[in-house]
Amino acid sequence: MANQKKTRNQNISKIRKLRKEEVSVDSLIEGIRQSDKASLARAITLVESSNPEHLEQAEQLIVKSLALNSNSIRIGITGVPGVGKSSFIEVFGKTLTLSGKKVAVLAVDPTSALSKGSILGDKTRMEELSKDPLAFIRPSPSGESLGGVARKTRESIILCEAAGYDVILVETVGVGQSEIAVHSMVDFFLLLKLSGAGDELQGIKRGIMEMADGIAINKADGNNVERAKLAQAEFARALHLYPPKENGWVPKVFCCSAVENTGINTLWELIQDFTKTMKTNGHFERNRKLQNKNWFLQTVDEQIKVYFHSKKSFVEAQEEMLKAIEENKISPYHAARKLLDGLKEQLK
Ligand SMILES: Nc1nc2c(ncn2[C@@H]2O[C@H](COP(=O)(O)OP(=O)(O)O)[C@@H](O)[C@H]2O)c(=O)[nH]1
Ligand SMILES: [Mg+2]
């Protein structure tokens, strides 16, 4: 009995807390305009929520945020776990805030729901930045799929921009497909690498060299400096073998160290040079528009899938086909066609 009462009281206090937390979209937008971090954090929580009641509010927040002008630069940072991304962001972020820039740090880590480790790691690695009034740090949204996490992060970028953040840094875990997702939401994509035992290009993920706008050989400090320089030369040579990018940009390689705070200014100059060049030749805007169009198309594809898989008749027809395939009565391709022809009939 006592336990039941306790649970009931807990539930009541939860409901009260939720009610208290409810704030209107307009007051949140006002807070965001004034760059109030608590309002920004709340808005992001709404965007991340899977509660259908929050969906509409989240959409309104995004629409209103998009209407606010922004002149931001979005930078993606990738590299294998342990390469030093978070430490790098701490030092890079501090350099930017010292020059008066407002910096938002977001992360895409679809594994974060499983292992809370990376979030804790980031907090300790970004100790100074997390206390900085000009910086806003938000750990990766949790979500069951990379697609879900990516959507939430994209929308968080828009909210941060509405709150006046000039530089948006998006860290990826550097495993699986998360780089591709982050690459599709940023203007500049930075790859962090370590100098190894000589053959630097071995083991590098396919496609990642083509995605990078800059490559930083990290931890170039102590007795690692020479090796880092050799790696830099090797990467520079390798990059020459790639066909030029459509936007005309030639990716650059440089050495850096978060411990000794070297190479950080080189990167910032590189990014400024990149932004200026891309804005002049029109690729900056073009790329953002292309990203938006791709994002739209991808969402439509996903939603179509979700819609059909939620339909009983579709699931049943699929089961039927699976059974026929199991019994060797139909070829997989034929079965797929038959199933889709049935759908097309229904849509007519
Ligand atoms: N020597 C050296 N160590 C570094 C540097 N940056 C990070 N580290 C160390 O590398 C480890 C991983 O760093 P972290 O920033 O968490 O990497 P992440 O997993 O890519 O975010 C930590 O032990 C850091 O102290 C650097 O510039 N030089
Ligand atoms: Mg990290």
mmCIF file of C-alpha atoms and ligand atoms in Angstrom:
data_model
loop_
_atom_site.group_PDB
_atom_site.id
_atom_site.type_symbol
_atom_site.label_atom_id
_atom_site.label_comp_id
_atom_site.label_asym_id
_atom_site.label_seq_id
_atom_site.Cartn_x
_atom_site.Cartn_y
_atom_site.Cartn_z
ATOM 1 C CA MET A 1 0.000 0.000 0.000
ATOM 2 C CA ALA A 2 2.697 2.412 1.056
ATOM 3 C CA ASN A 3 4.570 1.617 -2.116
ATOM 4 C CA GLN A 4 1.523 2.245 -4.280
ATOM 5 C CA LYS A 5 1.033 5.592 -2.646
ATOM 6 C CA LYS A 6 4.666 6.450 -3.183
ATOM 7 C CA THR A 7 4.446 5.592 -6.891
ATOM 8 C CA ARG A 8 1.292 7.657 -7.234
ATOM 9 C CA ASN A 9 2.924 10.642 -5.592
ATOM 10 C CA GLN A 10 5.927 10.256 -7.835
ATOM 11 C CA ASN A 11 3.672 10.212 -10.886
ATOM 12 C CA ILE A 12 1.845 13.319 -9.747
ATOM 13 C CA SER A 13 5.099 15.161 -9.206
ATOM 14 C CA LYS A 14 6.304 14.074 -12.668
ATOM 15 C CA ILE A 15 3.142 15.443 -14.274
ATOM 16 C CA ARG A 16 3.472 18.706 -12.336
ATOM 17 C CA LYS A 17 7.078 19.010 -13.415
ATOM 18 C CA LEU A 18 6.133 18.468 -17.060
ATOM 19 C CA ARG A 19 3.377 21.088 -16.830
ATOM 20 C CA LYS A 20 5.752 23.526 -15.238
ATOM 21 C CA GLU A 21 8.223 22.872 -18.028
ATOM 22 C CA GLU A 22 5.664 23.588 -20.710
ATOM 23 C CA VAL A 23 6.444 26.894 -22.328
ATOM 24 C CA SER A 24 5.029 28.435 -25.442
ATOM 25 C CA VAL A 25 6.856 28.358 -28.742
ATOM 26 C CA ASP A 26 6.827 32.137 -28.804
ATOM 27 C CA SER A 27 8.521 32.512 -25.447
ATOM 28 C CA LEU A 28 11.109 29.927 -26.454
ATOM 29 C CA ILE A 29 11.838 31.774 -29.674
ATOM 30 C CA GLU A 30 12.133 35.020 -27.740
ATOM 31 C CA GLY A 31 14.633 33.341 -25.419
ATOM 32 C CA ILE A 32 16.569 31.956 -28.382
ATOM 33 C CA ARG A 33 16.709 35.414 -29.989
ATOM 34 C CA GLN A 34 18.224 36.715 -26.803
ATOM 35 C CA SER A 35 20.673 33.854 -26.891
ATOM 36 C CA ASP A 36 19.412 32.421 -23.612
ATOM 37 C CA LYS A 37 21.058 29.013 -23.222
ATOM 38 C CA ALA A 38 18.231 27.559 -21.127
ATOM 39 C CA SER A 39 15.693 28.388 -23.852
ATOM 40 C CA LEU A 40 17.972 26.913 -26.496
ATOM 41 C CA ALA A 41 18.428 23.739 -24.454
ATOM 42 C CA ARG A 42 14.661 23.415 -23.981
ATOM 43 C CA ALA A 43 14.015 23.962 -27.662
ATOM 44 C CA ILE A 44 16.500 21.228 -28.519
ATOM 45 C CA THR A 45 14.802 18.912 -26.034
ATOM 46 C CA LEU A 46 11.500 19.511 -27.838
ATOM 47 C CA VAL A 47 13.077 18.782 -31.207
ATOM 48 C CA GLU A 48 14.585 15.599 -29.793
ATOM 49 C CA SER A 49 11.375 14.426 -28.180
ATOM 50 C CA SER A 50 9.605 11.433 -29.666
ATOM 51 C CA ASN A 51 6.331 12.488 -28.051
ATOM 52 C CA PRO A 52 3.890 13.218 -30.913
ATOM 53 C CA GLU A 53 2.497 16.161 -28.923
ATOM 54 C CA HIS A 54 5.861 17.885 -29.185
ATOM 55 C CA LEU A 55 6.163 17.393 -32.920
ATOM 56 C CA GLU A 56 4.091 20.384 -33.901
ATOM 57 C CA GLN A 57 5.815 22.698 -31.429
ATOM 58 C CA ALA A 58 9.161 21.487 -32.712
ATOM 59 C CA GLU A 59 8.139 22.205 -36.292
ATOM 60 C CA GLN A 60 7.017 25.705 -35.389
ATOM 61 C CA LEU A 61 10.280 26.327 -33.582
ATOM 62 C CA ILE A 62 12.259 25.312 -36.652
ATOM 63 C CA VAL A 63 10.169 27.436 -39.015
ATOM 64 C CA LYS A 64 10.549 30.482 -36.778
ATOM 65 C CA SER A 65 14.252 29.837 -36.293
ATOM 66 C CA LEU A 66 14.836 29.589 -40.024
ATOM 67 C CA ALA A 67 13.362 33.044 -40.412
ATOM 68 C CA LEU A 68 16.116 34.498 -38.214
ATOM 69 C CA ASN A 69 19.203 35.457 -40.155
ATOM 70 C CA SER A 70 22.417 33.605 -39.585
ATOM 71 C CA ASN A 71 25.899 33.857 -40.987
ATOM 72 C CA SER A 72 27.245 30.677 -39.492
ATOM 73 C CA ILE A 73 29.821 28.186 -40.583
ATOM 74 C CA ARG A 74 29.105 24.499 -39.922
ATOM 75 C CA ILE A 75 32.150 22.331 -39.384
ATOM 76 C CA GLY A 76 32.105 18.543 -39.134
ATOM 77 C CA ILE A 77 34.917 16.820 -37.255
ATOM 78 C CA THR A 78 35.609 13.136 -37.660
ATOM 79 C CA GLY A 79 38.277 10.576 -36.823
ATOM 80 C CA VAL A 80 38.534 7.223 -35.076
ATOM 81 C CA PRO A 81 37.743 7.101 -31.355
ATOM 82 C CA GLY A 82 40.776 8.285 -29.399
ATOM 83 C CA VAL A 83 42.227 10.404 -32.219
ATOM 84 C CA GLY A 84 41.599 13.478 -30.062
ATOM 85 C CA LYS A 85 38.419 15.058 -31.457
ATOM 86 C CA SER A 86 37.018 16.275 -28.151
ATOM 87 C CA SER A 87 40.373 17.609 -26.939
ATOM 88 C CA PHE A 88 40.797 19.342 -30.281
ATOM 89 C CA ILE A 89 37.340 20.912 -30.054
ATOM 90 C CA GLU A 90 38.144 22.206 -26.563
ATOM 91 C CA VAL A 91 41.246 24.056 -27.792
ATOM 92 C CA PHE A 92 39.786 25.142 -31.128
ATOM 93 C CA GLY A 93 36.585 26.286 -29.447
ATOM 94 C CA LYS A 94 38.484 28.329 -26.852
ATOM 95 C CA THR A 95 40.519 30.013 -29.603
ATOM 96 C CA LEU A 96 37.295 31.016 -31.303
ATOM 97 C CA THR A 97 35.523 32.293 -28.197
ATOM 98 C CA LEU A 98 38.637 34.315 -27.271
ATOM 99 C CA SER A 99 38.226 36.128 -30.564
ATOM 100 C CA GLY A 100 34.613 36.825 -29.662
ATOM 101 C CA LYS A 101 32.942 34.095 -31.709
ATOM 102 C CA LYS A 102 30.033 32.132 -30.299
ATOM 103 C CA VAL A 103 30.590 28.392 -30.621
ATOM 104 C CA ALA A 104 28.076 25.548 -30.446
ATOM 105 C CA VAL A 105 29.271 21.962 -30.151
ATOM 106 C CA LEU A 106 26.949 19.148 -31.152
ATOM 107 C CA ALA A 107 27.652 15.457 -31.576
ATOM 108 C CA VAL A 108 26.354 12.595 -33.696
ATOM 109 C CA ASP A 109 26.798 9.355 -31.853
ATOM 110 C CA PRO A 110 24.109 6.735 -32.474
ATOM 111 C CA THR A 111 25.823 4.450 -29.959
ATOM 112 C CA SER A 112 25.451 6.964 -27.124
ATOM 113 C CA ALA A 113 22.196 5.378 -25.902
ATOM 114 C CA LEU A 114 24.066 2.128 -25.357
ATOM 115 C CA SER A 115 27.291 3.477 -23.895
ATOM 116 C CA LYS A 116 27.039 6.643 -21.896
ATOM 117 C CA GLY A 117 30.848 6.673 -21.915
ATOM 118 C CA SER A 118 31.486 9.068 -24.758
ATOM 119 C CA ILE A 119 29.307 11.786 -23.280
ATOM 120 C CA LEU A 120 31.115 11.620 -19.965
ATOM 121 C CA GLY A 121 34.432 11.619 -21.794
ATOM 122 C CA ASP A 122 33.468 14.735 -23.711
ATOM 123 C CA LYS A 123 32.464 16.617 -20.581
ATOM 124 C CA THR A 124 35.861 16.130 -19.012
ATOM 125 C CA ARG A 125 37.725 16.813 -22.261
ATOM 126 C CA MET A 126 35.853 20.082 -22.773
ATOM 127 C CA GLU A 127 36.147 21.419 -19.276
ATOM 128 C CA GLU A 128 37.098 24.987 -20.147
ATOM 129 C CA LEU A 129 34.777 25.284 -23.109
ATOM 130 C CA SER A 130 31.784 23.993 -21.174
ATOM 131 C CA LYS A 131 32.227 26.847 -18.667
ATOM 132 C CA ASP A 132 32.643 29.464 -21.395
ATOM 133 C CA PRO A 133 29.680 31.871 -21.667
ATOM 134 C CA LEU A 134 30.214 32.057 -25.436
ATOM 135 C CA ALA A 135 30.022 28.288 -25.880
ATOM 136 C CA PHE A 136 27.090 25.901 -25.909
ATOM 137 C CA ILE A 137 27.760 22.153 -25.707
ATOM 138 C CA ARG A 138 25.129 19.518 -26.253
ATOM 139 C CA PRO A 139 25.796 15.772 -26.186
ATOM 140 C CA SER A 140 24.497 13.558 -28.969
ATOM 141 C CA PRO A 141 20.744 13.002 -29.035
ATOM 142 C CA SER A 142 19.941 9.402 -28.331
ATOM 143 C CA GLY A 143 17.931 7.552 -30.884
ATOM 144 C CA GLU A 144 17.527 4.096 -32.137
ATOM 145 C CA SER A 145 18.813 4.859 -35.633
ATOM 146 C CA LEU A 146 21.507 7.010 -37.213
ATOM 147 C CA GLY A 147 18.749 8.603 -39.320
ATOM 148 C CA GLY A 148 16.884 9.722 -36.205
ATOM 149 C CA VAL A 149 20.002 11.080 -34.537
ATOM 150 C CA ALA A 150 20.980 12.919 -37.732
ATOM 151 C CA ARG A 151 17.562 14.566 -38.060
ATOM 152 C CA LYS A 152 17.670 15.820 -34.490
ATOM 153 C CA THR A 153 21.177 17.177 -34.936
ATOM 154 C CA ARG A 154 20.265 18.991 -38.159
ATOM 155 C CA GLU A 155 17.391 20.691 -36.417
ATOM 156 C CA SER A 156 19.559 21.538 -33.424
ATOM 157 C CA ILE A 157 22.001 23.263 -35.811
ATOM 158 C CA ILE A 158 19.175 25.522 -36.984
ATOM 159 C CA LEU A 159 18.192 26.354 -33.411
ATOM 160 C CA CYS A 160 21.811 27.164 -32.470
ATOM 161 C CA GLU A 161 22.109 29.425 -35.490
ATOM 162 C CA ALA A 162 18.923 31.226 -34.519
ATOM 163 C CA ALA A 163 20.502 31.767 -31.095
ATOM 164 C CA GLY A 164 23.367 33.578 -32.802
ATOM 165 C CA TYR A 165 26.082 30.919 -32.710
ATOM 166 C CA ASP A 166 28.677 31.761 -35.370
ATOM 167 C CA VAL A 167 30.521 28.452 -35.507
ATOM 168 C CA ILE A 168 28.731 25.111 -35.242
ATOM 169 C CA LEU A 169 31.030 22.168 -34.574
ATOM 170 C CA VAL A 170 29.590 18.691 -35.114
ATOM 171 C CA GLU A 171 31.669 15.826 -33.750
ATOM 172 C CA THR A 172 31.067 12.301 -35.068
ATOM 173 C CA VAL A 173 31.998 9.081 -33.327
ATOM 174 C CA GLY A 174 33.935 8.098 -36.423
ATOM 175 C CA VAL A 175 32.432 4.646 -36.659
ATOM 176 C CA GLY A 176 29.869 3.190 -39.041
ATOM 177 C CA GLN A 177 28.066 5.562 -41.355
ATOM 178 C CA SER A 178 28.033 8.548 -39.032
ATOM 179 C CA GLU A 179 30.620 10.472 -41.088
ATOM 180 C CA ILE A 180 28.388 10.397 -44.141
ATOM 181 C CA ALA A 181 25.503 11.759 -42.111
ATOM 182 C CA VAL A 182 27.609 14.567 -40.647
ATOM 183 C CA HIS A 183 29.234 15.375 -43.992
ATOM 184 C CA SER A 184 25.744 15.930 -45.394
ATOM 185 C CA MET A 185 24.948 18.616 -42.812
ATOM 186 C CA VAL A 186 28.130 20.724 -42.698
ATOM 187 C CA ASP A 187 29.972 23.244 -44.889
ATOM 188 C CA PHE A 188 33.506 22.121 -44.037
ATOM 189 C CA PHE A 189 34.530 18.580 -43.164
ATOM 190 C CA LEU A 190 37.687 17.972 -41.150
ATOM 191 C CA LEU A 191 39.340 14.582 -40.777
ATOM 192 C CA LEU A 192 41.644 14.009 -37.826
ATOM 193 C CA LYS A 193 44.358 11.378 -38.287
ATOM 194 C CA LEU A 194 47.206 9.989 -36.250
ATOM 195 C CA SER A 195 50.642 9.402 -37.653
ATOM 196 C CA GLY A 196 51.284 5.709 -37.633
ATOM 197 C CA ALA A 197 54.078 3.336 -38.404
ATOM 198 C CA GLY A 198 54.712 4.573 -41.930
ATOM 199 C CA ASP A 199 51.980 3.463 -44.252
ATOM 200 C CA GLU A 200 49.522 6.192 -43.328
ATOM 201 C CA LEU A 201 46.993 5.469 -45.998
ATOM 202 C CA GLN A 202 46.477 1.895 -44.985
ATOM 203 C CA GLY A 203 43.287 1.217 -43.150
ATOM 204 C CA ILE A 204 41.734 4.536 -44.095
ATOM 205 C CA LYS A 205 38.037 4.206 -44.728
ATOM 206 C CA ARG A 206 37.016 4.270 -48.349
ATOM 207 C CA GLY A 207 35.426 7.501 -49.406
ATOM 208 C CA ILE A 208 36.577 9.497 -46.425
ATOM 209 C CA MET A 209 39.436 11.165 -48.304
ATOM 210 C CA GLU A 210 36.971 12.415 -50.900
ATOM 211 C CA MET A 211 34.760 13.875 -48.184
ATOM 212 C CA ALA A 212 37.496 15.781 -46.326
ATOM 213 C CA ASP A 213 38.095 19.485 -46.964
ATOM 214 C CA GLY A 214 40.968 19.440 -44.512
ATOM 215 C CA ILE A 215 43.069 16.720 -42.902
ATOM 216 C CA ALA A 216 44.775 17.325 -39.566
ATOM 217 C CA ILE A 217 47.566 15.040 -38.428
ATOM 218 C CA ASN A 218 46.815 15.195 -34.730
ATOM 219 C CA LYS A 219 48.957 14.732 -31.607
ATOM 220 C CA ALA A 220 51.908 16.231 -33.490
ATOM 221 C CA ASP A 221 53.767 16.910 -30.261
ATOM 222 C CA GLY A 222 56.689 15.563 -28.229
ATOM 223 C CA ASN A 223 58.620 12.917 -30.101
ATOM 224 C CA ASN A 224 55.759 12.492 -32.507
ATOM 225 C CA VAL A 225 56.472 15.647 -34.486
ATOM 226 C CA GLU A 226 58.759 14.114 -37.103
ATOM 227 C CA ARG A 227 56.422 11.232 -37.810
ATOM 228 C CA ALA A 228 53.526 13.636 -38.074
ATOM 229 C CA LYS A 229 55.386 15.669 -40.696
ATOM 230 C CA LEU A 230 56.076 12.530 -42.710
ATOM 231 C CA ALA A 231 52.409 11.583 -42.512
ATOM 232 C CA GLN A 232 51.450 15.081 -43.618
ATOM 233 C CA ALA A 233 53.641 14.747 -46.715
ATOM 234 C CA GLU A 234 52.194 11.342 -47.525
ATOM 235 C CA PHE A 235 48.610 12.559 -47.261
ATOM 236 C CA ALA A 236 49.385 15.631 -49.350
ATOM 237 C CA ARG A 237 50.818 13.398 -52.083
ATOM 238 C CA ALA A 238 47.823 11.080 -51.946
ATOM 239 C CA LEU A 239 45.356 13.967 -52.168
ATOM 240 C CA HIS A 240 46.973 15.064 -55.411
ATOM 241 C CA LEU A 241 45.930 11.788 -56.980
ATOM 242 C CA TYR A 242 42.257 12.494 -56.437
ATOM 243 C CA PRO A 243 40.309 14.298 -59.136
ATOM 244 C CA PRO A 244 39.596 17.948 -58.266
ATOM 245 C CA LYS A 245 36.389 18.619 -56.372
ATOM 246 C CA GLU A 246 33.463 20.135 -58.202
ATOM 247 C CA ASN A 247 33.649 23.261 -56.040
ATOM 248 C CA GLY A 248 37.297 23.770 -57.005
ATOM 249 C CA TRP A 249 38.579 23.329 -53.460
ATOM 250 C CA VAL A 250 41.841 21.463 -52.972
ATOM 251 C CA PRO A 251 41.870 19.815 -49.518
ATOM 252 C CA LYS A 252 44.795 20.803 -47.292
ATOM 253 C CA VAL A 253 46.808 18.750 -44.807
ATOM 254 C CA PHE A 254 48.376 20.187 -41.681
ATOM 255 C CA CYS A 255 49.771 19.058 -38.313
ATOM 256 C CA CYS A 256 48.234 20.015 -35.006
ATOM 257 C CA SER A 257 48.295 19.346 -31.300
ATOM 258 C CA ALA A 258 45.706 20.072 -28.658
ATOM 259 C CA VAL A 259 48.326 19.606 -25.949
ATOM 260 C CA GLU A 260 50.724 22.199 -27.370
ATOM 261 C CA ASN A 261 48.021 24.300 -29.024
ATOM 262 C CA THR A 262 49.687 24.214 -32.438
ATOM 263 C CA GLY A 263 48.073 24.158 -35.866
ATOM 264 C CA ILE A 264 44.793 25.510 -34.510
ATOM 265 C CA ASN A 265 45.223 28.934 -36.086
ATOM 266 C CA THR A 266 46.263 27.311 -39.361
ATOM 267 C CA LEU A 267 42.946 25.483 -39.379
ATOM 268 C CA TRP A 268 40.916 28.593 -38.654
ATOM 269 C CA GLU A 269 42.689 30.478 -41.449
ATOM 270 C CA LEU A 270 42.057 27.546 -43.760
ATOM 271 C CA ILE A 271 38.353 27.517 -42.918
ATOM 272 C CA GLN A 272 38.081 31.260 -43.434
ATOM 273 C CA ASP A 273 39.825 30.927 -46.776
ATOM 274 C CA PHE A 274 37.463 28.071 -47.695
ATOM 275 C CA THR A 275 34.369 30.056 -46.714
ATOM 276 C CA LYS A 276 35.468 33.129 -48.626
ATOM 277 C CA THR A 277 36.285 31.128 -51.759
ATOM 278 C CA MET A 278 33.044 29.137 -51.647
ATOM 279 C CA LYS A 279 30.919 32.221 -51.036
ATOM 280 C CA THR A 280 32.574 33.978 -53.951
ATOM 281 C CA ASN A 281 32.116 31.112 -56.390
ATOM 282 C CA GLY A 282 28.572 30.416 -55.210
ATOM 283 C CA HIS A 283 29.252 26.905 -53.938
ATOM 284 C CA PHE A 284 28.552 27.737 -50.313
ATOM 285 C CA GLU A 285 24.868 28.463 -50.944
ATOM 286 C CA ARG A 286 24.599 25.819 -53.624
ATOM 287 C CA ASN A 287 25.899 23.152 -51.276
ATOM 288 C CA ARG A 288 23.488 24.085 -48.489
ATOM 289 C CA LYS A 289 20.566 24.016 -50.901
ATOM 290 C CA LEU A 290 21.675 20.669 -52.282
ATOM 291 C CA GLN A 291 21.956 19.309 -48.745
ATOM 292 C CA ASN A 292 18.419 20.498 -48.015
ATOM 293 C CA LYS A 293 17.038 18.910 -51.163
ATOM 294 C CA ASN A 294 18.774 15.621 -50.432
ATOM 295 C CA TRP A 295 17.515 15.769 -46.886
ATOM 296 C CA PHE A 296 13.978 16.249 -48.141
ATOM 297 C CA LEU A 297 14.218 13.356 -50.600
ATOM 298 C CA GLN A 298 15.698 11.077 -47.986
ATOM 299 C CA THR A 299 12.937 11.981 -45.530
ATOM 300 C CA VAL A 300 10.241 11.271 -48.110
ATOM 301 C CA ASP A 301 11.795 7.855 -48.785
ATOM 302 C CA GLU A 302 11.937 7.086 -45.089
ATOM 303 C CA GLN A 303 8.394 8.230 -44.430
ATOM 304 C CA ILE A 304 7.035 6.166 -47.319
ATOM 305 C CA LYS A 305 8.722 3.148 -45.814
ATOM 306 C CA VAL A 306 7.390 3.896 -42.339
ATOM 307 C CA TYR A 307 3.896 4.435 -43.738
ATOM 308 C CA PHE A 308 3.698 1.141 -45.616
ATOM 309 C CA HIS A 309 5.295 -0.914 -42.893
ATOM 310 C CA SER A 310 2.673 0.368 -40.503
ATOM 311 C CA LYS A 311 -0.143 -0.902 -42.775
ATOM 312 C CA LYS A 312 -1.566 -4.289 -41.872
ATOM 313 C CA SER A 313 -2.397 -5.220 -45.462
ATOM 314 C CA PHE A 314 1.174 -4.471 -46.549
ATOM 315 C CA VAL A 315 2.732 -6.482 -43.757
ATOM 316 C CA GLU A 316 0.377 -9.390 -44.505
ATOM 317 C CA ALA A 317 1.135 -9.321 -48.223
ATOM 318 C CA GLN A 318 4.834 -9.268 -47.386
ATOM 319 C CA GLU A 319 4.445 -12.281 -45.095
ATOM 320 C CA GLU A 320 2.639 -14.116 -47.861
ATOM 321 C CA MET A 321 5.461 -13.447 -50.304
ATOM 322 C CA LEU A 322 8.071 -14.529 -47.775
ATOM 323 C CA LYS A 323 6.220 -17.809 -47.371
ATOM 324 C CA ALA A 324 6.057 -18.309 -51.140
ATOM 325 C CA ILE A 325 9.807 -17.666 -51.363
ATOM 326 C CA GLU A 326 10.454 -20.125 -48.536
ATOM 327 C CA GLU A 327 8.520 -22.740 -50.524
ATOM 328 C CA ASN A 328 10.415 -21.885 -53.708
ATOM 329 C CA LYS A 329 7.160 -20.894 -55.406
ATOM 330 C CA ILE A 330 8.344 -17.497 -56.584
ATOM 331 C CA SER A 331 11.604 -15.671 -57.237
ATOM 332 C CA PRO A 332 12.485 -12.806 -54.833
ATOM 333 C CA TYR A 333 12.408 -10.238 -57.622
ATOM 334 C CA HIS A 334 9.085 -11.456 -58.958
ATOM 335 C CA ALA A 335 7.649 -11.466 -55.433
ATOM 336 C CA ALA A 336 8.739 -7.849 -54.869
ATOM 337 C CA ARG A 337 7.202 -6.772 -58.159
ATOM 338 C CA LYS A 338 3.943 -8.546 -57.424
ATOM 339 C CA LEU A 339 3.729 -6.947 -54.001
ATOM 340 C CA LEU A 340 4.382 -3.471 -55.394
ATOM 341 C CA ASP A 341 1.968 -3.932 -58.288
ATOM 342 C CA GLY A 342 -0.698 -4.680 -55.709
ATOM 343 C CA LEU A 343 0.175 -1.439 -53.910
ATOM 344 C CA LYS A 344 0.062 0.589 -57.097
ATOM 345 C CA GLU A 345 -3.434 -0.725 -57.768
ATOM 346 C CA GLN A 346 -4.521 0.501 -54.340
ATOM 347 C CA LEU A 347 -3.009 3.944 -54.926
ATOM 348 C CA LYS A 348 -4.825 4.501 -58.221
HETATM 349 N N1 LIG B 1 49.817 13.874 -27.068
HETATM 350 C C1 LIG B 1 48.568 14.274 -27.321
HETATM 351 N N2 LIG B 1 47.514 13.614 -26.793
HETATM 352 C C2 LIG B 1 46.271 14.035 -27.077
HETATM 353 C C3 LIG B 1 46.039 15.157 -27.923
HETATM 354 N N3 LIG B 1 44.693 15.327 -28.047
HETATM 355 C C4 LIG B 1 44.121 14.362 -27.295
HETATM 356 N N4 LIG B 1 45.051 13.574 -26.712
HETATM 357 C C5 LIG B 1 44.776 12.418 -25.827
HETATM 358 O O1 LIG B 1 44.149 11.408 -26.614
HETATM 359 C C6 LIG B 1 43.123 10.732 -25.874
HETATM 360 C C7 LIG B 1 41.783 10.773 -26.609
HETATM 361 O O2 LIG B 1 41.322 12.098 -26.712
HETATM 362 P P1 LIG B 1 39.793 12.497 -27.016
HETATM 363 O O3 LIG B 1 39.782 13.958 -27.210
HETATM 364 O O4 LIG B 1 38.879 11.949 -25.997
HETATM 365 O O5 LIG B 1 39.538 11.731 -28.388
HETATM 366 P P2 LIG B 1 38.164 11.449 -29.197
HETATM 367 O O6 LIG B 1 37.706 10.077 -28.820
HETATM 368 O O7 LIG B 1 38.547 11.493 -30.644
HETATM 369 O O8 LIG B 1 37.179 12.524 -28.825
HETATM 370 C C8 LIG B 1 43.103 11.398 -24.516
HETATM 371 O O9 LIG B 1 43.851 10.624 -23.619
HETATM 372 C C9 LIG B 1 43.754 12.745 -24.755
HETATM 373 O O10 LIG B 1 44.409 13.239 -23.609
HETATM 374 C C10 LIG B 1 47.179 15.854 -28.475
HETATM 375 O O11 LIG B 1 47.078 16.836 -29.208
HETATM 376 N N5 LIG B 1 48.406 15.352 -28.141
HETATM 377 MG MG MG B 2 35.104 12.489 -28.175
#
